[in-house]
C-alpha atoms as a printed R data frame, in Angstrom:
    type eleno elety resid chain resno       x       y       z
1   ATOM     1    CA   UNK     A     1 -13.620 -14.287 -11.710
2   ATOM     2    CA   UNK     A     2 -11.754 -12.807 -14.330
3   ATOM     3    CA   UNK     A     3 -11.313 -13.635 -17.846
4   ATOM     4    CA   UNK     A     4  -7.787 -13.634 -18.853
5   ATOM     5    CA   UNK     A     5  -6.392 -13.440 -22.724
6   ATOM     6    CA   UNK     A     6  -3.204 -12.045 -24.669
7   ATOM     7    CA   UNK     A     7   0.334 -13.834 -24.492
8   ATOM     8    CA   UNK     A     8   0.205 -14.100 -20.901
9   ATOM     9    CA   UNK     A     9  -1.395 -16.725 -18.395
10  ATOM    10    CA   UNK     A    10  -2.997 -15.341 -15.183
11  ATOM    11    CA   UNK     A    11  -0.039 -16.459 -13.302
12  ATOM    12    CA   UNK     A    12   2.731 -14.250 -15.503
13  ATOM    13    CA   UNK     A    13  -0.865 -11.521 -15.164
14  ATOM    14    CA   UNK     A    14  -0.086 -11.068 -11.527
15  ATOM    15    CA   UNK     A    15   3.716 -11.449 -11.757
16  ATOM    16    CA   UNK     A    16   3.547  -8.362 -13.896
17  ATOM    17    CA   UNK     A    17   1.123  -6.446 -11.911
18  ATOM    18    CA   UNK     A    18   3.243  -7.368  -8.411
19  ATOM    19    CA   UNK     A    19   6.902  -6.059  -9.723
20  ATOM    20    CA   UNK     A    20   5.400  -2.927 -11.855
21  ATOM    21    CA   UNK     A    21   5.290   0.039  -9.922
22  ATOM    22    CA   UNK     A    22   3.731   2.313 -12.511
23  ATOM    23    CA   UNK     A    23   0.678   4.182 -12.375
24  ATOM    24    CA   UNK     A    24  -3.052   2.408 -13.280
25  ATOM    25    CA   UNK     A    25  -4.938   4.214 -15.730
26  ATOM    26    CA   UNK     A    26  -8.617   4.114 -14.713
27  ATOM    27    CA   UNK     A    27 -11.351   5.227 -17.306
28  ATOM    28    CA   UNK     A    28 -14.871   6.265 -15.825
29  ATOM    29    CA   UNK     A    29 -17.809   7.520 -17.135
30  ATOM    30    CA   UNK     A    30 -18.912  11.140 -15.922
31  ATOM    31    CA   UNK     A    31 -22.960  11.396 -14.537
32  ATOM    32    CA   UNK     A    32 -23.059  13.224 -17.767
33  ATOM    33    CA   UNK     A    33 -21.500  10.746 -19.958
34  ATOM    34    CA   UNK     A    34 -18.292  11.722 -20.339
35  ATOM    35    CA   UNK     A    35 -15.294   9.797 -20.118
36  ATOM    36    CA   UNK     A    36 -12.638  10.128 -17.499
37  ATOM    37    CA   UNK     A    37  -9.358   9.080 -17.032
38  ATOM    38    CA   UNK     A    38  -7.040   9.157 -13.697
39  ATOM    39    CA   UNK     A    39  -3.650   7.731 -12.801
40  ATOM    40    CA   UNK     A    40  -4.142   6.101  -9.694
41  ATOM    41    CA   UNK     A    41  -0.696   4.041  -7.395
42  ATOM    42    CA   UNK     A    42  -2.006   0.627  -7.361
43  ATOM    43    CA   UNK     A    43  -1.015  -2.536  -5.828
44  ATOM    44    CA   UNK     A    44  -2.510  -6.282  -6.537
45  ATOM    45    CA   UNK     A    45  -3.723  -8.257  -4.034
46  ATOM    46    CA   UNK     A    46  -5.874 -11.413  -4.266
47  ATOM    47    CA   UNK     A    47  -7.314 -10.901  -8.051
48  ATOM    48    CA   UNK     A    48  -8.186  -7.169  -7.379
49  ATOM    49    CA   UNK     A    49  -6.307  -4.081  -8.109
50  ATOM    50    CA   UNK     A    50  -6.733  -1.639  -5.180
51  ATOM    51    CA   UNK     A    51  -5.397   1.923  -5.073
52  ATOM    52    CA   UNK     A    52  -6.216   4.944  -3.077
53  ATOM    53    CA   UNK     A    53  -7.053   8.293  -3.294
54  ATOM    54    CA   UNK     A    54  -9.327  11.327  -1.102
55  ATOM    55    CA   UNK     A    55 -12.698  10.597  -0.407
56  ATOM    56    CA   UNK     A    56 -13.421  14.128  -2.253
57  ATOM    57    CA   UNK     A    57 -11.880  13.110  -5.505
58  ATOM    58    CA   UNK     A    58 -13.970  13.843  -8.387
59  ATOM    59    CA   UNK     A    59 -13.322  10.062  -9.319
60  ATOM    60    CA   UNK     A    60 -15.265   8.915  -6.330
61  ATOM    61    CA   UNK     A    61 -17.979  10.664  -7.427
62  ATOM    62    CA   UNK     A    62 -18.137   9.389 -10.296
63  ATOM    63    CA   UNK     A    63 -17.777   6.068  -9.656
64  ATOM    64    CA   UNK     A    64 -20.082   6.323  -7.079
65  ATOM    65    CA   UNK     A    65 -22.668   6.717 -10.127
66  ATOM    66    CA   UNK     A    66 -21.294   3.868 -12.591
67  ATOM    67    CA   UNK     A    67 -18.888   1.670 -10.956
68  ATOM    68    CA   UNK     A    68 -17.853   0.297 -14.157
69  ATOM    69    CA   UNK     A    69 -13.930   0.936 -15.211
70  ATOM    70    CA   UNK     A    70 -11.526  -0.102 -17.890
71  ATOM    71    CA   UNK     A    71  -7.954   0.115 -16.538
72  ATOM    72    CA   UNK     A    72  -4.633  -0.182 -17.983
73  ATOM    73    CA   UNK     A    73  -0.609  -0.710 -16.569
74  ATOM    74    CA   UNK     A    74   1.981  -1.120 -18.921
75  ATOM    75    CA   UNK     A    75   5.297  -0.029 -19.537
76  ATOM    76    CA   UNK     A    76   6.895   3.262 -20.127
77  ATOM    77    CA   UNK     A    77  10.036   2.609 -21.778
78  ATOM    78    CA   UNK     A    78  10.656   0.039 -24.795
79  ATOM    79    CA   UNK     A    79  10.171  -2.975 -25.585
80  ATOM    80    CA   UNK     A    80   6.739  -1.988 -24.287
81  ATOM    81    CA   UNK     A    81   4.459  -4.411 -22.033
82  ATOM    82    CA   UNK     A    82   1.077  -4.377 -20.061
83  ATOM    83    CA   UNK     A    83  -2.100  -5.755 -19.316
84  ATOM    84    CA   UNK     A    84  -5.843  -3.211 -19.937
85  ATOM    85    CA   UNK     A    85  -8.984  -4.924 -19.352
86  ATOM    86    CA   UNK     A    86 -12.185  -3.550 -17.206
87  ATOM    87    CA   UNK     A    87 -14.079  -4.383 -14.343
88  ATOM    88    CA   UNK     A    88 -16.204  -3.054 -11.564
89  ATOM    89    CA   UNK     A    89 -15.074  -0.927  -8.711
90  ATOM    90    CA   UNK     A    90 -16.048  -0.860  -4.955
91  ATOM    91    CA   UNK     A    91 -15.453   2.233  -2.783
92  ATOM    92    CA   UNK     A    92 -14.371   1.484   0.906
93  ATOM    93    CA   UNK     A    93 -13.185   3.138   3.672
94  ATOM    94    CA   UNK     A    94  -9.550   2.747   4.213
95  ATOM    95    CA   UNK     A    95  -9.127   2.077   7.706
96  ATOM    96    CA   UNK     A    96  -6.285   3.562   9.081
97  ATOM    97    CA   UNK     A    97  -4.666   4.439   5.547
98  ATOM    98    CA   UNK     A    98  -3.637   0.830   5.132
99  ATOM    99    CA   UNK     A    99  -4.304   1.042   1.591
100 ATOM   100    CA   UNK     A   100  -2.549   4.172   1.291
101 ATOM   101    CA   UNK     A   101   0.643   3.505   3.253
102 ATOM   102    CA   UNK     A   102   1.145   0.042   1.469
103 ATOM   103    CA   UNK     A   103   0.715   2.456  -1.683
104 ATOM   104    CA   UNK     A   104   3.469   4.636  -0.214
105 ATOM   105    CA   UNK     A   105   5.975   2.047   0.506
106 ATOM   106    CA   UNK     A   106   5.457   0.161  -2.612
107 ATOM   107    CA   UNK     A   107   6.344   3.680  -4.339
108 ATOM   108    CA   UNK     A   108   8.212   5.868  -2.515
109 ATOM   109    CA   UNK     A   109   9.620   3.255  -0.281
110 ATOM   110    CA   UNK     A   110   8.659   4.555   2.842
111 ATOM   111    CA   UNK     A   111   6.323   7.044   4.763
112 ATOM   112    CA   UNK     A   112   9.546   9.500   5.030
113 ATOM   113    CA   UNK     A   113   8.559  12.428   2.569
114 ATOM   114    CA   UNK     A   114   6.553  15.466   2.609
115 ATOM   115    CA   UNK     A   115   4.310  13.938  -0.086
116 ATOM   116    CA   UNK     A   116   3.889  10.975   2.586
117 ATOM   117    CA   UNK     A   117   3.026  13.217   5.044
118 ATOM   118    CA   UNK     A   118   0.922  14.952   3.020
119 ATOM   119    CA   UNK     A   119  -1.304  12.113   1.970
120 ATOM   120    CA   UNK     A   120  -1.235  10.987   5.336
121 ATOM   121    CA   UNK     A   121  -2.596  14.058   7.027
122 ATOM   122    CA   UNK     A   122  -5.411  14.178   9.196
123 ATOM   123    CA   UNK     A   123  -7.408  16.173   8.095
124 ATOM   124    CA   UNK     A   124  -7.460  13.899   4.579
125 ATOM   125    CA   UNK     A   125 -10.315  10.999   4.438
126 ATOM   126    CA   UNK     A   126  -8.842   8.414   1.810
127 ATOM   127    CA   UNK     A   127 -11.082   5.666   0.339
128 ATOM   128    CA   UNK     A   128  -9.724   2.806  -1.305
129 ATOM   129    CA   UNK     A   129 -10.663   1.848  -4.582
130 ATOM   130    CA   UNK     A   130 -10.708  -1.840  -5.164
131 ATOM   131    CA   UNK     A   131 -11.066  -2.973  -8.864
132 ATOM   132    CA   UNK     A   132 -12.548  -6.560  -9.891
133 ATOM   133    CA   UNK     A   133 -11.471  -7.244 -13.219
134 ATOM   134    CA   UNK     A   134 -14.130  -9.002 -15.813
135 ATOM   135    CA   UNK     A   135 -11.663  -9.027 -18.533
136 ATOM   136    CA   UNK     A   136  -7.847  -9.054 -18.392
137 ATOM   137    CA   UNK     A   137  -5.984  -8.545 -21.686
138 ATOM   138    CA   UNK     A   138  -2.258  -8.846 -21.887
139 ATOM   139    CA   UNK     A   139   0.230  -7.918 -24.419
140 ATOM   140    CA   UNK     A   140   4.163  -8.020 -24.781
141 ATOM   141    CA   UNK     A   141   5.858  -6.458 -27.602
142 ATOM   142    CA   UNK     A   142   9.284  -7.382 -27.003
143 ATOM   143    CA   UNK     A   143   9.832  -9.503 -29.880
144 ATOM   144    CA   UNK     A   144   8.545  -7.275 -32.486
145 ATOM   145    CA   UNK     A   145  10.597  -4.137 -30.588
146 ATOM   146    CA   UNK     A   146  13.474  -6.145 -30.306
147 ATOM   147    CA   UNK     A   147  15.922  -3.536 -32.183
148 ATOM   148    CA   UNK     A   148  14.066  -1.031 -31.512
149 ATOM   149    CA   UNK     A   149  15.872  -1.167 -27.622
């Protein structure tokens, strides 16, 4: 179970996450100690941030070696908002690109696109990569931004 701290309770935690459709930032650690960072669609469900991407990804790899993540969503445009924290990933098979289709809709609003079809090709395995969050850290700038807008 996660740890939640910042201005926000768990409940206003998940409100945010469920009406901001911007990309997660997921930082790995390379076999070779490196860090890595993706932007990954993501969607929250149930505590844990799941998102999707090709079983060949060079993320998968890596977090098929350390399955340890920090993560962060927040806001492009002022006053700025988000939550970062970190957490441990699991790898799954996404069985029949529900993952990735929810993803779709959620961004694009539908399956209707080339991109769409695209991701959704056959001859594409996705995985989905769901995120259980240790620590959740949440921060809200609006008041000190205020004329800044």
């Amino acid at each position: 179970m996660a740890t939640f701290t910042g201005v926000w309770s768990a409940e206003e935690v998940e409100a945010f996450l469920e009406r901001t459709t911007v990309p997660l930032r997921l930082a790995c650690t390379t076999p070779s100690g490196r860090l890595w960072m993706v932007s990954l669609w993501f969607r929250y469900r149930d505590g844990d941030l799941l998102c999707a991407t090709s079983k060949r990804a060079e993320v998968v790899r890596y977090l098929d070696d350390d399955p340890h993540v920090a993560f962060e969503v927040s806001t492009n445009d002022p006053p700025y908002s988000g939550v970062r924290g970190n957490g441990t990933v699991t790898i799954e098979p996404d069985a029949g690109e529900e993952t990735l289709r929810a993803l779709l809709e959620r961004y694009l609003g539908g399956t209707d696109s080339d991109l769409a079809r695209r991701l959704l090709s056959s001859d594409r395995e996705e995985v989905r990569l769901r995120i259980e969050p240790d620590r959740v850290y949440s921060w809200d700038f609006a008041d000190r931004m205020r004329d800044a807008t």
